[in-house]
Tab-separated table of C-alpha atoms in Angstrom:
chain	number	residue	atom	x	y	z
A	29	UNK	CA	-22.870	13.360	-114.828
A	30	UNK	CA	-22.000	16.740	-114.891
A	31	UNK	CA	-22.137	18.446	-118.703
A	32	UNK	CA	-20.121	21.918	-117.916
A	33	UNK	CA	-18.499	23.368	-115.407
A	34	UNK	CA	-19.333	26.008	-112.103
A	35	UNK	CA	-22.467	23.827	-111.731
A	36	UNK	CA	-23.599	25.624	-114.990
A	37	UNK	CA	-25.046	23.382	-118.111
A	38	UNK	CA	-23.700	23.893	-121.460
A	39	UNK	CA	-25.082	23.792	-124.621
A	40	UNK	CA	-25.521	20.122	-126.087
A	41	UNK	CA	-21.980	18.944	-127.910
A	42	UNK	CA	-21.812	18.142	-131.423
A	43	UNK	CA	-20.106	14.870	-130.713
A	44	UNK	CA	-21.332	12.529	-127.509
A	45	UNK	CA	-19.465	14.183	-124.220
A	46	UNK	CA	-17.087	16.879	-125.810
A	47	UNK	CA	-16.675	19.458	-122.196
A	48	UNK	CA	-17.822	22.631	-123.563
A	49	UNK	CA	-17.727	25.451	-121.078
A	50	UNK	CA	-20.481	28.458	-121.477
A	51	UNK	CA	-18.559	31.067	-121.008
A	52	UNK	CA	-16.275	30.026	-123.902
A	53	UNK	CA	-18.237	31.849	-126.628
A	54	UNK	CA	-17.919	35.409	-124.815
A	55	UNK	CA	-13.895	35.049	-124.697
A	56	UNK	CA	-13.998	34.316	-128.144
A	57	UNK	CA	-15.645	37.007	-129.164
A	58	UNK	CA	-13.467	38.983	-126.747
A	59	UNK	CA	-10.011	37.991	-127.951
A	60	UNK	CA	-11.310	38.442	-131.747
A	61	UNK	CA	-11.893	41.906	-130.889
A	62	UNK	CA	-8.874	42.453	-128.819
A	63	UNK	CA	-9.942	42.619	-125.580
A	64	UNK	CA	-8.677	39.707	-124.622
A	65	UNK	CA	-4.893	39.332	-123.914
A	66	UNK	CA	-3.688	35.239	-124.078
A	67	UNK	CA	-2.202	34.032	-120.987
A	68	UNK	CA	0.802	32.294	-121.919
A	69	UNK	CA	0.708	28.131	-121.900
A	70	UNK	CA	2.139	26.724	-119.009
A	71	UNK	CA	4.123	23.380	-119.999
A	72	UNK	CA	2.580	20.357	-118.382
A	73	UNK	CA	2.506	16.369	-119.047
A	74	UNK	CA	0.067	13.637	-118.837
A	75	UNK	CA	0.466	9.867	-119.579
A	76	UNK	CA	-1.974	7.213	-120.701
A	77	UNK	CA	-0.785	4.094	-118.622
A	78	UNK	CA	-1.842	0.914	-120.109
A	79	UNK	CA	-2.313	-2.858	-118.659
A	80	UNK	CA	-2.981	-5.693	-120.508
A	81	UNK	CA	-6.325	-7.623	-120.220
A	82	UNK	CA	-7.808	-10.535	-121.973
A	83	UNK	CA	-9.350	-8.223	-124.290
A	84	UNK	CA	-7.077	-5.971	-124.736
A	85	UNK	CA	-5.339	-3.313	-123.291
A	86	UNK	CA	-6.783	-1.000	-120.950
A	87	UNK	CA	-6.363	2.589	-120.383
A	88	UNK	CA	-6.145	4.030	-116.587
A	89	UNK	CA	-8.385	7.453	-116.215
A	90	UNK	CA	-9.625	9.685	-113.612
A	91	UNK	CA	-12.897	11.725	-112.894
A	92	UNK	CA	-12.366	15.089	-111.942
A	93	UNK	CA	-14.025	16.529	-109.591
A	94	UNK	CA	-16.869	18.136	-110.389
A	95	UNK	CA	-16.538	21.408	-108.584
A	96	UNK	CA	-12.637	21.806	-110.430
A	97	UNK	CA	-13.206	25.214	-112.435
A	98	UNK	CA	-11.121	23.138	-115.453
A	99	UNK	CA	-12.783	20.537	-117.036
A	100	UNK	CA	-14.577	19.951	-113.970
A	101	UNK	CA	-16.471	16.256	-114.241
A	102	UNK	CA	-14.266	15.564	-117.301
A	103	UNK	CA	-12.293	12.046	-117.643
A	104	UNK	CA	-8.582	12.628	-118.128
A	105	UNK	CA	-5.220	10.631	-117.425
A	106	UNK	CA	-2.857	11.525	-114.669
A	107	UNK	CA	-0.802	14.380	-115.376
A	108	UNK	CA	-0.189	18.139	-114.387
A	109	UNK	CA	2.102	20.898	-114.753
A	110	UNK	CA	5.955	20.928	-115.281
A	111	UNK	CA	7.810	22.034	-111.993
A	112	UNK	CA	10.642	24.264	-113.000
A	113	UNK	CA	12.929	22.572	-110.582
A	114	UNK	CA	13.679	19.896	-112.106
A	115	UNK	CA	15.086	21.594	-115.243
A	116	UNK	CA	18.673	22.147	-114.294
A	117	UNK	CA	19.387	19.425	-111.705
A	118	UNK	CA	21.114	16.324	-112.360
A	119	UNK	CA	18.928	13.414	-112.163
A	120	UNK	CA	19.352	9.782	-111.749
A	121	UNK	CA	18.501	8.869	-115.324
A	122	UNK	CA	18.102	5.404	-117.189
A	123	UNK	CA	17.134	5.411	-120.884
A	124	UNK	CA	17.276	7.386	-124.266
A	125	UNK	CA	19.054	10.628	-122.913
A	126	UNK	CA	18.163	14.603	-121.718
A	127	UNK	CA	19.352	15.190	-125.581
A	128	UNK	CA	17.533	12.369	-127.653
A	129	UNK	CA	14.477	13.151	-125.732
A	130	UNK	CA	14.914	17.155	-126.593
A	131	UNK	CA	14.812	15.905	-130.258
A	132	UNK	CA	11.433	14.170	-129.546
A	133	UNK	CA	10.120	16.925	-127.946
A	134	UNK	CA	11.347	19.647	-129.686
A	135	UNK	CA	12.751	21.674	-127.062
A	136	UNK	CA	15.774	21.987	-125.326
A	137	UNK	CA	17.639	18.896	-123.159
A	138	UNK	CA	16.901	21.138	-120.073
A	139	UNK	CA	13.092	21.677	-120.705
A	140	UNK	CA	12.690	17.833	-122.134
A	141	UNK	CA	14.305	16.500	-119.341
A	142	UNK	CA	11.684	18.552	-116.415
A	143	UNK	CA	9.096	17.557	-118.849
A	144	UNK	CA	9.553	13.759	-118.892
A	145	UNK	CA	10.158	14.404	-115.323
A	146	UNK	CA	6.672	15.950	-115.041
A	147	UNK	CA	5.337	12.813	-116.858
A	148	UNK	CA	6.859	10.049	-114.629
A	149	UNK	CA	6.088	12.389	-110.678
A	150	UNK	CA	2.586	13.164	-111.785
A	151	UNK	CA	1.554	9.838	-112.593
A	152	UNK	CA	2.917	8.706	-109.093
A	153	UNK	CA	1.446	11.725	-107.279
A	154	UNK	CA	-2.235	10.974	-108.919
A	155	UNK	CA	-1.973	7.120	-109.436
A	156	UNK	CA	0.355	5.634	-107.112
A	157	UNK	CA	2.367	4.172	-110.015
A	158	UNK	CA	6.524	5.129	-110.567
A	159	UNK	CA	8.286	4.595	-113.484
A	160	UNK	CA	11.443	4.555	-111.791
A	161	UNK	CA	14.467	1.738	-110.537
A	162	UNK	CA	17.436	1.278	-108.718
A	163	UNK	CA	19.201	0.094	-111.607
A	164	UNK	CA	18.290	0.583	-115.624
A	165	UNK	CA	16.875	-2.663	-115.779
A	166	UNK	CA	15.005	-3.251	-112.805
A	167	UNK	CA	11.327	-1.276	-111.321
A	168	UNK	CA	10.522	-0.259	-107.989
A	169	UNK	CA	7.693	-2.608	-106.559
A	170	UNK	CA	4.329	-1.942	-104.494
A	171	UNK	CA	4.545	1.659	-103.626
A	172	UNK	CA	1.482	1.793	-101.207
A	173	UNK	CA	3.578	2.019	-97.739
A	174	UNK	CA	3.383	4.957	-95.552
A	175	UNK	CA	7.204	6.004	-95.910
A	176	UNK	CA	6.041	6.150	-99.873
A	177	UNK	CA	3.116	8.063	-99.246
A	178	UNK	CA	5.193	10.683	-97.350
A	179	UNK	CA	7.066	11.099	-100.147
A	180	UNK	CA	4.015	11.460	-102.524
A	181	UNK	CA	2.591	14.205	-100.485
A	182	UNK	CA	5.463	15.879	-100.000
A	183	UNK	CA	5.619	15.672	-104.112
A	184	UNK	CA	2.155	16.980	-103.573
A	185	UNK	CA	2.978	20.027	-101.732
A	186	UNK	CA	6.200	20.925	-103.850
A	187	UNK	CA	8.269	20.826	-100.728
A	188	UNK	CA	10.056	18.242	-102.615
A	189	UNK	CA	11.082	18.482	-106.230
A	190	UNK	CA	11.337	15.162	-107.649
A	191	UNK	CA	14.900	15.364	-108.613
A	192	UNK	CA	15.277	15.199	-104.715
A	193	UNK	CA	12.742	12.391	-104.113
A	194	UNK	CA	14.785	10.302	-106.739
A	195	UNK	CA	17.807	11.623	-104.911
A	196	UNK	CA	16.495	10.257	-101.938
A	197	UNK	CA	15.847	7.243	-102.862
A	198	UNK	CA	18.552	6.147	-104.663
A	199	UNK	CA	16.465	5.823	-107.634
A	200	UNK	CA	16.742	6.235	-111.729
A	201	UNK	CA	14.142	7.379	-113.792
A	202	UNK	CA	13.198	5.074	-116.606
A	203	UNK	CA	12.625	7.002	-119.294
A	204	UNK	CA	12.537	4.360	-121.571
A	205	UNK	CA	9.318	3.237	-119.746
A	206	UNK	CA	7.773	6.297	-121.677
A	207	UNK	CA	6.719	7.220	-125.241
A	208	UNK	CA	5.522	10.437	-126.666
A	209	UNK	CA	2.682	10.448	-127.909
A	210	UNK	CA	0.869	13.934	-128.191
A	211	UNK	CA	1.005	17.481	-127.772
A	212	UNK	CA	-2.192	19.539	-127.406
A	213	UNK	CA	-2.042	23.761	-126.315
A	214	UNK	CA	-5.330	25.108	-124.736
A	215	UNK	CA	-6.826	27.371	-127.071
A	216	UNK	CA	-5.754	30.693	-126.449
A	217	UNK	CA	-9.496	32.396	-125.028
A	218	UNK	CA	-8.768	29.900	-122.268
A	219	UNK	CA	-7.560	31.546	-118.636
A	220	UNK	CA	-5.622	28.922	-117.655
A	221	UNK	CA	-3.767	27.402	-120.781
A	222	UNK	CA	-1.203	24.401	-120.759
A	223	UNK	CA	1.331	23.290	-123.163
A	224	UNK	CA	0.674	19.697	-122.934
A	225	UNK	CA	2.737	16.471	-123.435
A	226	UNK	CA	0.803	13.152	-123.946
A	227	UNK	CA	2.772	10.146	-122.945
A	228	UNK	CA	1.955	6.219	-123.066
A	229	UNK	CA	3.444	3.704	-120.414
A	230	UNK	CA	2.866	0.670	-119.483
A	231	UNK	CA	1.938	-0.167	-115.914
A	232	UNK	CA	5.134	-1.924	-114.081
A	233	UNK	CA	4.825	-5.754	-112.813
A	234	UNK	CA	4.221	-4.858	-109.176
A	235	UNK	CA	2.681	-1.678	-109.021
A	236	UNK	CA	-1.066	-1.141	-108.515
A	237	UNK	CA	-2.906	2.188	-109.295
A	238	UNK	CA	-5.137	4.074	-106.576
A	239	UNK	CA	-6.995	7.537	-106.563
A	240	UNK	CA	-3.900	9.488	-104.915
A	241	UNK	CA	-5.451	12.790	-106.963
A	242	UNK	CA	-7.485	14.749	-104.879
A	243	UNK	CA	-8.975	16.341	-107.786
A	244	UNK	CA	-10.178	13.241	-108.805
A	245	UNK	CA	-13.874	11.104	-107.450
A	246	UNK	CA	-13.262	8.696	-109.459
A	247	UNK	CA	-11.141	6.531	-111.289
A	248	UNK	CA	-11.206	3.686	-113.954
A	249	UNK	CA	-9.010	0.611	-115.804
A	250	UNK	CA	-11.152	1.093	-119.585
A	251	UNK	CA	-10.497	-0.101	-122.732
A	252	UNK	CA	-10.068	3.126	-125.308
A	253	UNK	CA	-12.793	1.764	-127.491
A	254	UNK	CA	-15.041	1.140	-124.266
A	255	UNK	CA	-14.340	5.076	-123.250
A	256	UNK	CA	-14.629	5.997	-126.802
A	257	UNK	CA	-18.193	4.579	-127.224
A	258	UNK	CA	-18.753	6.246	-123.772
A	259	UNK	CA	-17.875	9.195	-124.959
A	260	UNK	CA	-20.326	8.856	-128.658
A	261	UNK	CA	-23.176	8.000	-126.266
A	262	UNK	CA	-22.640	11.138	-123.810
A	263	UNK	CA	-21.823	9.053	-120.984
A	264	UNK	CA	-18.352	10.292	-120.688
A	265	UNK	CA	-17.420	13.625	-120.514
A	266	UNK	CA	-13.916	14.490	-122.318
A	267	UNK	CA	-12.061	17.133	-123.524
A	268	UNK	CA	-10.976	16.918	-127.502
A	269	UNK	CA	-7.352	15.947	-126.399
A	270	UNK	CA	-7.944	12.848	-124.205
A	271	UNK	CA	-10.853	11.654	-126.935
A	272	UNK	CA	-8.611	12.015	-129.628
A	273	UNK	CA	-6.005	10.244	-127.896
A	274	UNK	CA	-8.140	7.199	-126.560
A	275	UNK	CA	-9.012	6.439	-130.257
A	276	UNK	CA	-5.592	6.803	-131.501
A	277	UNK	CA	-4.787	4.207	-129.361
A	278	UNK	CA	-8.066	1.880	-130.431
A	279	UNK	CA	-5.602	-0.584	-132.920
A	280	UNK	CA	-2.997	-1.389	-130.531
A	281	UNK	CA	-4.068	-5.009	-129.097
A	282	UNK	CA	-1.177	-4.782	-126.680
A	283	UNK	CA	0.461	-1.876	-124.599
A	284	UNK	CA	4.029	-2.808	-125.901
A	285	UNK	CA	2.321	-2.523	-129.164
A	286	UNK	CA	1.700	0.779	-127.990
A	287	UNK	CA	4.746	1.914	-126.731
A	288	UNK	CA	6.534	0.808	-130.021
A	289	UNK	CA	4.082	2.553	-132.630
A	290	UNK	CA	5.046	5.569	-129.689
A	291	UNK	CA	8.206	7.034	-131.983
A	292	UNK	CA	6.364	7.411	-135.216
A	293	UNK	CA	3.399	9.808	-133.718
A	294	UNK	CA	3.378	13.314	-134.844
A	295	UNK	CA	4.257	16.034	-132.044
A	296	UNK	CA	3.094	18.992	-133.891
A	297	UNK	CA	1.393	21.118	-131.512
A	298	UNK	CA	-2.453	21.268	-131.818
A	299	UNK	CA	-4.235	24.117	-130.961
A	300	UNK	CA	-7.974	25.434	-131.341
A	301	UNK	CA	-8.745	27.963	-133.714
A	302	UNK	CA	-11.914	29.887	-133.242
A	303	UNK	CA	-13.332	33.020	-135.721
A	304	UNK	CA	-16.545	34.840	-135.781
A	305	UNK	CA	-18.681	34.217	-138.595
A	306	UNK	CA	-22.233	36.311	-138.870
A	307	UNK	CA	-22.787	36.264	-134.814
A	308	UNK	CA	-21.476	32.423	-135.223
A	309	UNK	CA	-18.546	31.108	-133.552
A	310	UNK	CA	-16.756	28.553	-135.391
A	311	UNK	CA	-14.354	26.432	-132.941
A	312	UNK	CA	-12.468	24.108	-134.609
A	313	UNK	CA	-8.813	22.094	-133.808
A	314	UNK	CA	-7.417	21.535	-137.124
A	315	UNK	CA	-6.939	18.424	-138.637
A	316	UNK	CA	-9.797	17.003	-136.045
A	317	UNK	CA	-12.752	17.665	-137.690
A	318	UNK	CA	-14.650	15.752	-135.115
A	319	UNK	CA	-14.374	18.866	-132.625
A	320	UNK	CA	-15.504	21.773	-134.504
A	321	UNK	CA	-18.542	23.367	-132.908
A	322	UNK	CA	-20.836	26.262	-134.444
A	323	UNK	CA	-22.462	28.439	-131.335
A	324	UNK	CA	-23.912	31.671	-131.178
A	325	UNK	CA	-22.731	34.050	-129.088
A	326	UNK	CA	-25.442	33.861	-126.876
A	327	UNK	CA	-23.882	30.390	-125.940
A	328	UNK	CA	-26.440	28.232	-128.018
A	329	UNK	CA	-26.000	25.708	-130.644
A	330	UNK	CA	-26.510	26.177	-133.960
């Protein structure tokens, strides 16, 4: 399995599969000396669907691609980046409200409610699966028919914003199908940078995932302790945000477990802080100690 990204290996990670790209130590050293302007995060959202098995819940994830210049050959959930659109138009909605979830989020109703949006059209542009109903009680069934698939590419392609597609089809989003559960920003030596959301959800009686995600060659139903032993051995290549989040969600022996403990995680953004030390570069996210990483600027370990 690929180990870095641009075909190019990088150095051996301190924990199992943390993605560590090799060009990372040279931006760091760039933006500590101020060459190096931050591009500014761009909000996106992701979401760890769950199904129940015998042994416990299961986690849905994707391989990207190997040849994607982000993360390529990384495991990750479904999820991508907010679309604008679907900030100021009135949605079919079903749920805790554009306000409560603005509380959760801490943003504005406007930006929670194109977030949450982002959440629920991603995961049905990249797994098939849509959180959404005719009525606030009820969930739209197999979703794997060509007049759907239209509408997922057109998704796809932004020639439809989803506020539209909902419109469309006469649908309401379920928000209360959702939890927050995360919120990770790239570190800031990153070119592209995201503002990420981390949602759990539980996959809908009905509904069956597929690889929709074109940046994706593979995809998996895992348990989080499975993918986290993965992961230890250097099996599984992951970025700090997903591992983190597949062990958080080790104790849960149910997804509705899951999407109850949901309200009491912490949203505080986290976000990588890295500083030179004696030709050393110390990359660390606080208050996941697992992640730090000591490499010299050459791009070796330490």
């Amino acid at each position: 399995m690929p180990n870095g990204q641009h075909g190019q290996p990088s150095p051996e990670p301190p924990a199992g599969g943390q993605w560590y790209p090799p060009e990372w130590p040279a931006r760091i050293r760039a933006l500590a000396e101020g060459a190096l302007t931050p591009a500014e995060p761009r909000r996106a959202a992701t979401v760890m669907l769950l199904r129940d098995t015998p042994a416990g819940p299961a986690v849905h994830m994707l391989r990207r691609r190997a040849s994607m210049a982000f993360a390529g050959g990384a495991y990750a959930y479904p999820g991508g980046g907010v679309d604008p659109r679907d900030e100021d138009h009135r949605i079919g909605w079903a749920g805790p409200d554009q306000e409560a979830w603005a509380a959760r989020l801490g943003t504005d109703a406007a930006t929670a409610q194109a977030i949450v949006c982002g959440a629920v059209r991603e995961t049905f542009e990249e797994a098939g699966v849509l959180l959404a109903g005719e009525t606030p009680g009820t969930v739209v069934g197999d979703t794997t028919g060509d007049d759907w698939e239209a509408d997922r590419e057109a998704l796809v392609g932004r020639e439809l914003s989803f506020a539209e597609f909902l419109d469309r089809r006469g649908l309401l989003l379920r928000s209360d199908l959702l939890g927050a559960w995360a919120r990770w920003i790239t570190p800031e030596f990153e070119p592209r940078r995201y503002d990420t959301w981390f949602f759990v959800a539980a996959l809908p009686e009905g509904q069956r995932t597929r690889n929709a995600s074109t940046e994706a060659d593979r995809t998996v139903w895992i348990r989080p302790r499975d993918a986290a032993d993965g992961y230890d051995a250097g099996e599984l290549l992951m970025m700090p945000p997903t591992i983190s989040t597949l062990r958080s969600l080790e104790p849960y022996r149910a997804a509705a477990d899951a999407l109850a403990a949901a309200g009491a995680q912490d949203l505080a953004p986290v976000l990588a802080e890295a500083v030179l030390e004696d030709g050393v570069v110390v990359l660390s996210w606080p208050g996941h100690d697992e992640f730090t990483k000591r490499v010299t600027l050459g791009g070796g370990p330490v």
